[in-house]
Every structure is written in C-alpha cells, then in structure tokens.
mmCIF file of C-alpha atoms in Angstrom:
data_model
loop_
_atom_site.group_PDB
_atom_site.id
_atom_site.type_symbol
_atom_site.label_atom_id
_atom_site.label_comp_id
_atom_site.label_asym_id
_atom_site.label_seq_id
_atom_site.Cartn_x
_atom_site.Cartn_y
_atom_site.Cartn_z
ATOM 1 C CA MET A 1 75.493 87.546 129.679
ATOM 2 C CA ARG A 2 72.223 85.643 129.558
ATOM 3 C CA VAL A 3 72.042 83.503 126.497
ATOM 4 C CA ASP A 4 69.182 81.491 124.923
ATOM 5 C CA ALA A 5 70.165 77.679 125.094
ATOM 6 C CA ASP A 6 68.138 76.797 122.170
ATOM 7 C CA LYS A 7 69.940 79.441 120.091
ATOM 8 C CA ILE A 8 73.486 77.986 121.317
ATOM 9 C CA ARG A 9 72.385 74.300 120.391
ATOM 10 C CA GLU A 10 71.292 75.764 116.708
ATOM 11 C CA TRP A 11 74.765 77.293 116.655
ATOM 12 C CA VAL A 12 76.376 74.168 117.663
ATOM 13 C CA GLU A 13 74.721 72.364 114.815
ATOM 14 C CA TYR A 14 75.475 74.966 112.449
ATOM 15 C CA PHE A 15 79.313 74.891 112.903
ATOM 16 C CA ARG A 16 79.160 71.040 112.954
ATOM 17 C CA GLU A 17 77.612 70.980 109.569
ATOM 18 C CA ALA A 18 80.155 73.800 108.179
ATOM 19 C CA ARG A 19 82.907 71.215 109.099
ATOM 20 C CA GLU A 20 81.334 68.624 107.636
ATOM 21 C CA ILE A 21 81.094 70.525 104.276
ATOM 22 C CA ARG A 22 85.093 71.407 104.788
ATOM 23 C CA ARG A 23 85.700 67.819 105.287
ATOM 24 C CA ARG A 24 83.559 66.473 102.078
ATOM 25 C CA TYR A 25 85.285 68.969 99.961
ATOM 26 C CA ALA A 26 88.614 68.837 100.853
ATOM 27 C CA ASN A 27 91.317 67.144 98.605
ATOM 28 C CA TRP A 28 92.846 64.957 101.068
ATOM 29 C CA ASP A 29 95.626 63.985 98.487
ATOM 30 C CA PHE A 30 96.900 67.106 98.221
ATOM 31 C CA ILE A 31 96.837 67.749 102.070
ATOM 32 C CA ARG A 32 98.735 64.557 102.846
ATOM 33 C CA SER A 33 101.351 65.473 100.441
ATOM 34 C CA GLN A 34 102.181 68.850 102.007
ATOM 35 C CA PRO A 35 105.100 69.593 104.792
ATOM 36 C CA LEU A 36 104.116 68.757 108.263
ATOM 37 C CA ASN A 37 103.007 72.341 109.359
ATOM 38 C CA VAL A 38 100.776 73.085 106.369
ATOM 39 C CA ARG A 39 99.090 69.741 106.623
ATOM 40 C CA ILE A 40 98.520 70.339 110.430
ATOM 41 C CA ALA A 41 97.423 73.953 109.681
ATOM 42 C CA LEU A 42 95.082 72.621 107.037
ATOM 43 C CA GLU A 43 93.662 69.793 109.079
ATOM 44 C CA TYR A 44 93.194 72.245 111.790
ATOM 45 C CA TYR A 45 91.210 74.374 109.546
ATOM 46 C CA ILE A 46 89.251 71.695 108.233
ATOM 47 C CA GLU A 47 88.025 71.061 111.895
ATOM 48 C CA THR A 48 87.714 74.421 113.290
ATOM 49 C CA GLY A 49 87.435 77.071 110.294
ATOM 50 C CA ASP A 50 89.727 79.106 112.324
ATOM 51 C CA PHE A 51 91.879 80.503 109.120
ATOM 52 C CA ARG A 52 93.680 82.596 111.672
ATOM 53 C CA THR A 53 95.467 80.208 113.783
ATOM 54 C CA ALA A 54 95.715 77.871 110.864
ATOM 55 C CA ALA A 55 97.731 80.546 109.129
ATOM 56 C CA ARG A 56 100.207 81.112 111.792
ATOM 57 C CA ILE A 57 100.682 77.136 111.824
ATOM 58 C CA ALA A 58 101.501 77.015 108.354
ATOM 59 C CA GLY A 59 103.664 80.356 108.505
ATOM 60 C CA MET A 60 101.500 82.177 106.073
ATOM 61 C CA GLY A 61 99.364 85.441 106.059
ATOM 62 C CA VAL A 62 95.822 84.923 106.322
ATOM 63 C CA ASP A 63 94.877 85.551 103.040
ATOM 64 C CA GLU A 64 97.533 83.601 101.132
ATOM 65 C CA PHE A 65 96.444 80.738 103.525
ATOM 66 C CA VAL A 66 92.808 80.631 102.828
ATOM 67 C CA ASP A 67 93.664 81.269 99.106
ATOM 68 C CA MET A 68 95.828 78.209 99.235
ATOM 69 C CA ALA A 69 93.377 76.178 101.299
ATOM 70 C CA LYS A 70 90.373 76.967 98.554
ATOM 71 C CA ASP A 71 92.515 76.941 95.294
ATOM 72 C CA LEU A 72 94.612 73.951 96.085
ATOM 73 C CA ALA A 73 93.258 72.084 98.908
ATOM 74 C CA GLY A 74 89.613 72.254 97.682
ATOM 75 C CA ILE A 75 88.624 73.518 101.289
ATOM 76 C CA PRO A 76 85.715 76.157 100.760
ATOM 77 C CA SER A 77 84.961 78.522 103.380
ATOM 78 C CA VAL A 78 81.778 77.768 105.255
ATOM 79 C CA GLY A 79 80.204 79.666 108.076
ATOM 80 C CA MET B 1 73.207 105.323 102.905
ATOM 81 C CA VAL B 2 75.005 103.881 105.909
ATOM 82 C CA ASN B 3 78.694 103.201 106.649
ATOM 83 C CA ALA B 4 79.961 99.610 106.800
ATOM 84 C CA ILE B 5 83.028 98.015 108.520
ATOM 85 C CA ALA B 6 84.432 94.727 106.881
ATOM 86 C CA ASP B 7 86.670 92.247 108.790
ATOM 87 C CA THR B 8 89.161 89.764 107.138
ATOM 88 C CA SER B 9 86.896 86.953 106.528
ATOM 89 C CA PHE B 10 84.568 89.146 104.549
ATOM 90 C CA LEU B 11 87.395 90.812 102.531
ATOM 91 C CA ILE B 12 89.196 87.658 101.652
ATOM 92 C CA ASP B 13 86.155 86.215 100.157
ATOM 93 C CA TRP B 14 84.446 89.109 98.586
ATOM 94 C CA ILE B 15 87.624 90.309 96.759
ATOM 95 C CA ARG B 16 87.477 87.004 94.891
ATOM 96 C CA TYR B 17 84.271 87.826 93.263
ATOM 97 C CA SER B 18 84.217 89.471 89.758
ATOM 98 C CA LYS B 19 81.576 92.022 90.439
ATOM 99 C CA SER B 20 83.061 92.814 94.111
ATOM 100 C CA LYS B 21 82.886 96.774 93.311
ATOM 101 C CA LEU B 22 79.281 96.821 93.090
ATOM 102 C CA ILE B 23 79.401 96.774 97.008
ATOM 103 C CA PHE B 24 80.242 100.454 96.829
ATOM 104 C CA LYS B 25 76.674 101.202 95.786
ATOM 105 C CA LEU B 26 75.362 100.212 99.132
ATOM 106 C CA PHE B 27 77.498 102.045 101.460
ATOM 107 C CA ASN B 28 78.622 105.511 102.300
ATOM 108 C CA VAL B 29 82.118 104.351 102.996
ATOM 109 C CA ILE B 30 83.357 100.792 103.910
ATOM 110 C CA TYR B 31 85.899 101.127 106.767
ATOM 111 C CA ILE B 32 88.983 98.422 107.081
ATOM 112 C CA PRO B 33 90.056 98.381 110.262
ATOM 113 C CA GLU B 34 93.930 98.627 110.522
ATOM 114 C CA ASN B 35 94.241 95.429 112.411
ATOM 115 C CA VAL B 36 92.336 93.773 109.388
ATOM 116 C CA LEU B 37 94.696 95.579 106.979
ATOM 117 C CA ASN B 38 97.821 94.299 108.796
ATOM 118 C CA GLU B 39 96.630 90.621 108.133
ATOM 119 C CA ILE B 40 96.103 91.275 104.342
ATOM 120 C CA LYS B 41 99.515 90.319 102.278
ATOM 121 C CA SER B 42 98.193 89.110 98.816
ATOM 122 C CA GLU B 43 98.540 91.176 95.881
ATOM 123 C CA ARG B 44 95.205 90.763 94.794
ATOM 124 C CA ALA B 45 93.626 91.953 98.196
ATOM 125 C CA LEU B 46 96.083 94.736 98.674
ATOM 126 C CA ILE B 47 95.076 96.110 94.956
ATOM 127 C CA TRP B 48 91.483 95.850 95.866
ATOM 128 C CA VAL B 49 92.019 98.017 99.003
ATOM 129 C CA SER B 50 93.988 100.478 97.122
ATOM 130 C CA GLU B 51 91.727 101.226 94.283
ATOM 131 C CA GLY B 52 88.956 101.317 96.928
ATOM 132 C CA LEU B 53 90.951 103.970 99.084
ATOM 133 C CA GLU B 54 91.766 106.029 95.940
ATOM 134 C CA GLU B 55 88.158 105.996 94.720
ATOM 135 C CA GLY B 56 86.935 107.177 98.264
ATOM 136 C CA GLY B 57 84.648 103.913 98.641
ATOM 137 C CA LEU B 58 86.987 102.580 101.372
ATOM 138 C CA ALA B 59 88.742 104.144 104.297
ATOM 139 C CA ILE B 60 90.630 103.014 107.255
ATOM 140 C CA PHE B 61 89.604 102.877 110.709
ATOM 141 C CA PRO B 62 92.165 103.409 113.267
ATOM 142 C CA GLU B 63 92.609 101.628 116.726
ATOM 143 C CA LEU B 64 90.832 103.566 119.249
ATOM 144 C CA PRO B 65 91.352 102.570 122.882
ATOM 145 C CA GLU B 66 87.723 102.597 123.876
ATOM 146 C CA ILE B 67 86.889 100.575 121.132
ATOM 147 C CA SER B 68 90.019 98.192 121.478
ATOM 148 C CA ARG B 69 89.226 97.638 125.194
ATOM 149 C CA GLU B 70 85.400 96.778 124.484
ATOM 150 C CA ALA B 71 86.760 94.485 121.712
ATOM 151 C CA LEU B 72 89.232 92.379 124.085
ATOM 152 C CA ASP B 73 86.257 92.086 126.559
ATOM 153 C CA LEU B 74 84.039 90.601 123.779
ATOM 154 C CA VAL B 75 86.804 88.153 122.816
ATOM 155 C CA VAL B 76 86.828 86.867 126.238
ATOM 156 C CA ARG B 77 83.187 86.633 126.645
ATOM 157 C CA SER B 78 82.652 84.948 123.491
ATOM 158 C CA ARG B 79 84.958 82.103 124.778
ATOM 159 C CA ARG B 80 82.380 81.300 127.577
ATOM 160 C CA VAL B 81 79.929 80.177 125.157
ATOM 161 C CA PRO B 82 80.279 76.645 123.611
ATOM 162 C CA VAL B 83 80.136 77.999 120.009
ATOM 163 C CA ARG B 84 82.924 79.310 117.833
ATOM 164 C CA PRO B 85 84.249 82.399 119.463
ATOM 165 C CA VAL B 86 85.414 85.721 117.815
ATOM 166 C CA ASP B 87 88.867 86.939 117.474
ATOM 167 C CA TYR B 88 90.092 90.406 117.938
ATOM 168 C CA PRO B 89 89.331 91.665 114.654
ATOM 169 C CA GLU B 90 85.608 90.372 114.250
ATOM 170 C CA ALA B 91 84.984 92.129 117.796
ATOM 171 C CA PHE B 92 86.395 95.069 116.766
ATOM 172 C CA CYS B 93 84.188 95.157 113.986
ATOM 173 C CA LEU B 94 81.028 94.259 115.910
ATOM 174 C CA VAL B 95 81.847 96.795 118.895
ATOM 175 C CA VAL B 96 82.070 99.583 116.081
ATOM 176 C CA GLY B 97 78.986 98.127 114.705
ATOM 177 C CA ARG B 98 77.408 98.719 118.077
ATOM 178 C CA ARG B 99 78.686 102.067 119.040
ATOM 179 C CA LEU B 100 78.753 103.795 115.396
ATOM 180 C CA ASN B 101 75.847 102.042 114.059
ATOM 181 C CA PHE B 102 77.804 100.810 111.106
ATOM 182 C CA THR B 103 76.877 97.552 109.174
ATOM 183 C CA VAL B 104 79.196 94.776 109.910
ATOM 184 C CA LEU B 105 80.251 92.855 107.021
ATOM 185 C CA THR B 106 81.743 89.456 108.165
ATOM 186 C CA GLU B 107 81.641 85.652 106.952
ATOM 187 C CA ASN B 108 82.994 84.875 110.618
ATOM 188 C CA GLY B 109 80.422 82.147 111.901
ATOM 189 C CA GLY B 110 81.478 83.211 115.431
ATOM 190 C CA ALA B 111 80.665 86.867 114.885
ATOM 191 C CA ILE B 112 77.139 85.876 113.114
ATOM 192 C CA ALA B 113 76.438 83.782 116.025
ATOM 193 C CA LEU B 114 77.353 86.106 118.743
ATOM 194 C CA LYS B 115 74.889 88.943 116.886
ATOM 195 C CA ASN B 116 72.111 86.153 117.217
ATOM 196 C CA TYR B 117 72.816 85.157 120.807
ATOM 197 C CA ASP B 118 74.074 87.916 122.422
ATOM 198 C CA PRO B 119 71.249 90.567 123.654
ATOM 199 C CA GLU B 120 73.820 93.296 123.599
ATOM 200 C CA TYR B 121 74.171 92.797 119.919
ATOM 201 C CA PHE B 122 70.741 91.966 118.679
ATOM 202 C CA GLY B 123 70.536 95.656 117.264
ATOM 203 C CA VAL B 124 73.801 95.211 115.219
ATOM 204 C CA GLU B 125 73.286 94.937 111.503
ATOM 205 C CA VAL B 126 75.657 92.001 110.219
ATOM 206 C CA LEU B 127 75.758 91.205 106.607
ATOM 207 C CA ARG B 128 77.470 88.231 104.549
ATOM 208 C CA GLY B 129 78.256 87.984 100.852
ATOM 209 C CA ILE B 130 74.825 86.196 100.435
ATOM 210 C CA ASP B 131 73.150 89.471 101.879
ATOM 211 C CA ILE B 132 75.029 91.858 99.917
ATOM 212 C CA ILE B 133 74.057 89.966 96.797
ATOM 213 C CA TYR B 134 70.467 89.927 97.952
ATOM 214 C CA ARG B 135 70.461 93.820 98.334
ATOM 215 C CA LEU B 136 72.098 94.500 95.243
ATOM 216 C CA TRP B 137 69.575 92.177 93.169
ATOM 217 C CA ARG B 138 66.702 93.835 95.205
ATOM 218 C CA LEU B 139 68.238 97.156 94.031
ATOM 219 C CA ASN B 140 68.244 96.044 90.412
ATOM 220 C CA HIS B 141 72.259 96.098 90.208
ATOM 221 C CA LEU B 142 72.052 92.083 89.511
ATOM 222 C CA ASN B 143 69.698 90.110 87.410
ATOM 223 C CA SER B 144 69.190 86.913 88.968
ATOM 224 C CA PHE B 145 69.682 86.318 92.752
ATOM 225 C CA LYS B 146 70.248 82.593 92.473
ATOM 226 C CA ASP B 147 72.557 82.636 89.233
ATOM 227 C CA GLU B 148 74.386 85.358 91.127
ATOM 228 C CA LEU B 149 74.667 83.358 94.291
ATOM 229 C CA GLU B 150 75.898 80.276 92.456
ATOM 230 C CA LEU B 151 78.458 82.483 90.620
ATOM 231 C CA TYR B 152 79.654 83.906 93.802
ATOM 232 C CA GLN B 153 79.847 80.698 95.675
ATOM 233 C CA ARG B 154 81.699 79.336 92.533
ATOM 234 C CA GLU B 155 84.321 82.469 92.499
ATOM 235 C CA THR B 156 84.838 82.705 95.967
ATOM 236 C CA LYS B 157 84.911 79.050 96.935
ATOM 237 C CA HIS B 158 82.476 80.154 99.797
ATOM 238 C CA ILE B 159 79.762 77.902 100.527
ATOM 239 C CA TYR B 160 76.737 78.811 102.155
ATOM 240 C CA SER B 161 75.012 75.810 104.280
ATOM 241 C CA ARG B 162 71.452 74.955 104.460
ATOM 242 C CA LYS B 163 70.647 76.929 107.514
ATOM 243 C CA ASP B 164 72.348 80.178 105.639
ATOM 244 C CA LEU B 165 70.181 79.303 102.427
ATOM 245 C CA VAL B 166 66.898 78.908 104.514
ATOM 246 C CA LYS B 167 66.177 82.763 104.766
ATOM 247 C CA TYR B 168 66.320 83.109 100.969
ATOM 248 C CA SER B 169 64.653 80.004 100.017
ATOM 249 C CA ASP B 170 61.766 81.767 98.307
ATOM 250 C CA TYR B 171 64.128 83.367 96.000
ATOM 251 C CA LEU B 172 66.201 80.158 95.340
ATOM 252 C CA LYS B 173 63.564 77.856 93.873
ATOM 253 C CA MET C 1 74.558 132.406 91.937
ATOM 254 C CA PRO C 2 77.859 133.995 92.617
ATOM 255 C CA GLU C 3 78.626 131.815 95.720
ATOM 256 C CA THR C 4 77.705 128.585 94.353
ATOM 257 C CA SER C 5 80.031 129.606 90.776
ATOM 258 C CA ASP C 6 82.624 130.802 93.051
ATOM 259 C CA VAL C 7 83.067 127.674 95.250
ATOM 260 C CA SER C 8 82.686 125.219 91.820
ATOM 261 C CA ASP C 9 85.695 127.379 90.188
ATOM 262 C CA LYS C 10 87.769 126.810 93.560
ATOM 263 C CA LEU C 11 86.932 123.201 93.301
ATOM 264 C CA LYS C 12 88.100 122.917 89.712
ATOM 265 C CA GLU C 13 91.174 124.609 90.659
ATOM 266 C CA TRP C 14 92.051 122.080 93.315
ATOM 267 C CA ILE C 15 91.061 119.113 91.094
ATOM 268 C CA GLU C 16 93.767 120.532 88.620
ATOM 269 C CA TYR C 17 96.195 121.108 91.373
ATOM 270 C CA PHE C 18 96.107 117.509 92.534
ATOM 271 C CA LYS C 19 96.060 116.258 88.927
ATOM 272 C CA GLU C 20 99.350 117.985 88.509
ATOM 273 C CA ALA C 21 100.785 116.951 91.682
ATOM 274 C CA ARG C 22 99.941 113.157 90.546
ATOM 275 C CA ASP C 23 101.567 113.707 87.012
ATOM 276 C CA ILE C 24 104.806 115.288 88.977
ATOM 277 C CA ARG C 25 104.915 112.200 91.067
ATOM 278 C CA ARG C 26 104.583 109.814 88.364
ATOM 279 C CA LYS C 27 107.052 111.414 86.083
ATOM 280 C CA TYR C 28 109.772 111.523 88.764
ATOM 281 C CA ALA C 29 109.126 108.213 90.566
ATOM 282 C CA ASN C 30 112.021 105.362 90.095
ATOM 283 C CA TRP C 31 109.868 102.682 88.506
ATOM 284 C CA ASP C 32 112.564 100.137 88.661
ATOM 285 C CA PHE C 33 112.901 100.504 92.253
ATOM 286 C CA ILE C 34 109.245 100.454 92.645
ATOM 287 C CA ARG C 35 108.676 97.166 90.642
ATOM 288 C CA SER C 36 111.419 95.407 92.539
ATOM 289 C CA GLN C 37 109.907 95.946 95.757
ATOM 290 C CA PRO C 38 107.776 93.313 97.572
ATOM 291 C CA PRO C 39 104.058 93.396 96.717
ATOM 292 C CA LYS C 40 102.918 95.122 99.837
ATOM 293 C CA LEU C 41 105.386 98.136 99.337
ATOM 294 C CA ARG C 42 105.041 98.225 95.471
ATOM 295 C CA ILE C 43 101.088 98.638 96.022
ATOM 296 C CA ALA C 44 101.503 101.112 98.820
ATOM 297 C CA LEU C 45 104.005 103.157 96.528
ATOM 298 C CA GLU C 46 101.831 102.954 93.555
ATOM 299 C CA TYR C 47 98.842 104.146 95.709
ATOM 300 C CA TYR C 48 100.961 107.067 96.961
ATOM 301 C CA ILE C 49 101.885 108.210 93.674
ATOM 302 C CA GLU C 50 98.186 108.171 92.650
ATOM 303 C CA THR C 51 97.164 110.020 95.553
ATOM 304 C CA GLY C 52 99.629 111.803 97.421
ATOM 305 C CA ASP C 53 97.941 110.200 100.732
ATOM 306 C CA LEU C 54 100.873 109.638 103.016
ATOM 307 C CA PHE C 55 98.659 108.333 105.664
ATOM 308 C CA ASN C 56 97.013 105.582 104.025
ATOM 309 C CA ALA C 57 100.061 104.555 101.691
ATOM 310 C CA ALA C 58 102.009 103.940 105.248
ATOM 311 C CA LYS C 59 98.859 101.872 106.677
ATOM 312 C CA LEU C 60 99.105 99.800 103.130
ATOM 313 C CA ALA C 61 102.726 99.108 103.694
ATOM 314 C CA GLY C 62 102.260 98.186 107.304
ATOM 315 C CA MET C 63 104.800 101.164 108.240
ATOM 316 C CA SER C 64 105.079 104.285 110.167
ATOM 317 C CA MET C 65 104.378 107.549 108.056
ATOM 318 C CA GLU C 66 107.931 108.283 108.866
ATOM 319 C CA GLU C 67 109.197 104.881 107.525
ATOM 320 C CA PHE C 68 107.107 105.257 104.445
ATOM 321 C CA ASN C 69 108.526 108.809 104.019
ATOM 322 C CA GLU C 70 111.851 107.364 103.870
ATOM 323 C CA LEU C 71 110.513 104.780 101.436
ATOM 324 C CA ARG C 72 109.141 106.901 99.028
ATOM 325 C CA ILE C 73 112.062 109.165 98.998
ATOM 326 C CA LYS C 74 114.060 106.399 98.013
ATOM 327 C CA ALA C 75 111.621 105.689 95.152
ATOM 328 C CA GLY C 76 112.306 109.103 94.091
ATOM 329 C CA ILE C 77 108.522 110.402 94.456
ATOM 330 C CA PRO C 78 108.497 113.748 95.419
ATOM 331 C CA SER C 79 106.164 115.252 98.125
ATOM 332 C CA ILE C 80 104.110 118.022 96.503
ATOM 333 C CA GLY C 81 101.770 120.544 98.083
#
C-alpha cells in the first residue's frame, strides 16, 4: 500500500488534537474516584480514543462504556 | 437512494440525537453488521435498532467469509501506518462499502483516515454525523445547519474538531 | 386494471393476516416473564411479538435461532404462520 506521507502527517496531527480535546473536557475528579480498572480504562480512552479496548478493561459493553465516559466522566467522543 | 452500513462508533453517537430517525430519509436501507450488533448492549440502542428493523429502515448484515477475510487483512494493514488503526467492525464496514458500493457510516477516526490515505478505499463514501446533518439540511429536513450541529454535539457529546469543521466553514458562520 | 387490483387485494389480505398474527402473539405472551428478562432479551422478545421475525429477534438477543425459539416458548409466545 503506497501512502502519502503528507496525508499521514495531517492525520497524526488530527489524532493529537482529538486527544487534547478529550483531556480538556474530562472530569478528572470523577475519573480519580473510580475503581482501578475503570480509572485505567477512562485514562486509556482519553489517550487513544479506543473505546473498544477501554470497554474491555472496564469490563463493560462498548455502548455502556461510551455513555459512562460521556455522561459521567465528561469525555466527548472526538475523531 | 443508496444503501448504507453503520458501525458501532456511528450508532452509539447517532442514537443519542433527538432527531435520529431522520437518517432513514437518506438511505434505502441501513445495514448493521452482526459483529456491530453483538457489541450493543444498552437498552436505548437496542430499542432504536429493534424499531428500525420493525419499520424496515434497518437490516442486519451477516458475517460473510469473503468480507470477513478482507476485513481481517485491512485490520493488519492499517496497523502498518502510524495513525489510529481500524478494528474489525470498522474494517468490515469499509470492505462492504468498497465491494457493494454502500455508504459507510462511522465516527471512527481510523476508518475516516484510512479512506483518505489508502488508494484502494478512495472511492468509498464515508459519512459521519456532521455529514448526515448537512445532507438533511440541504434536503430541507432541518432548518439551520449551524443550530442543528450544535444541538447534535450537545445531545451526543460528540465534538467535531477544527479539521472536521473546515469542510463546512462557509455554512457555520 | 384487473392484475393491479388483484395484487393490491392480495397484499391487503397479507397485511391483515400479519396484523392478526401479531395480535395473537401479544395476547398469549407472558408479559411478567418478558418484563423480568434483561434488556437485550426483553427487547428481542418484544420485537418478535411485533414482527414474528425469529431471525432478527435471535440476532438482537445474541442467540442462535434455536435458542431464541426456546426462549419465546418459555415466554408463552406462539409461533404463527
């Protein structure tokens, strides 16, 4: 697969910006108050946007995890 | 009207939107892959899906060996590039989009990026919530694109970044 | 045109047939049992009552058709037509 390096650079920047948005909106008090696996899952989700793995870490369904992240932890879905 | 296929990332955002059912005005049928349906457990999401099935706007797309094989291959290929990779459900939707000319509905950045950098997927139409809202507005199903996008972001708690909004900057002034 | 009205009459008959089937499923369903189920199964059973669609109901429930068929029997829902 031949990929355009400039395009890849743009996307790297895009995902970096998405992570910054998640970090900024996150309710860190809530996150810190959670049991270890949920806290790690939320922090992982903030850093990567990977809801699937995060949900597994938290031991939750994917949609349940994302709803919790949005409604309780303040983490928006971005990118 | 064309058919579409929706992945988990799209559905779990879209169904939070109060006007979510307007999407059925844009597509003949929206397919949900079995592997995506298996990930959905919340009551709200399941009710939305079951109503869609009942009303004929949704249908379930089965696991097909050929599609599955190509999707697994795409999962591996996407990990060779230093941006967010795609997981199997997103890859499955992209392969269906390419092979069957379905519009792919996703909010997964990895899938959107792949469509943009992988020449094999340049021809696949990939739409996000913001694109759907824009189309609905253009077809006069919504009054104001700007207001509706704000409502969508508020209800779904999905934020579109600077790069996402550039495409529609003329309509967001 | 005779052909068109024939098709239209047949369709009307089928629509009536499916409505009746749905009413029967609703009437015989054990709603206490259905309401006691976890959301995924409850929603699948309700979907089945409304549509008679075993295939998609099983998918909603995350079960095989055979397993879901056992569940609908437990829920008192007849299979009709």
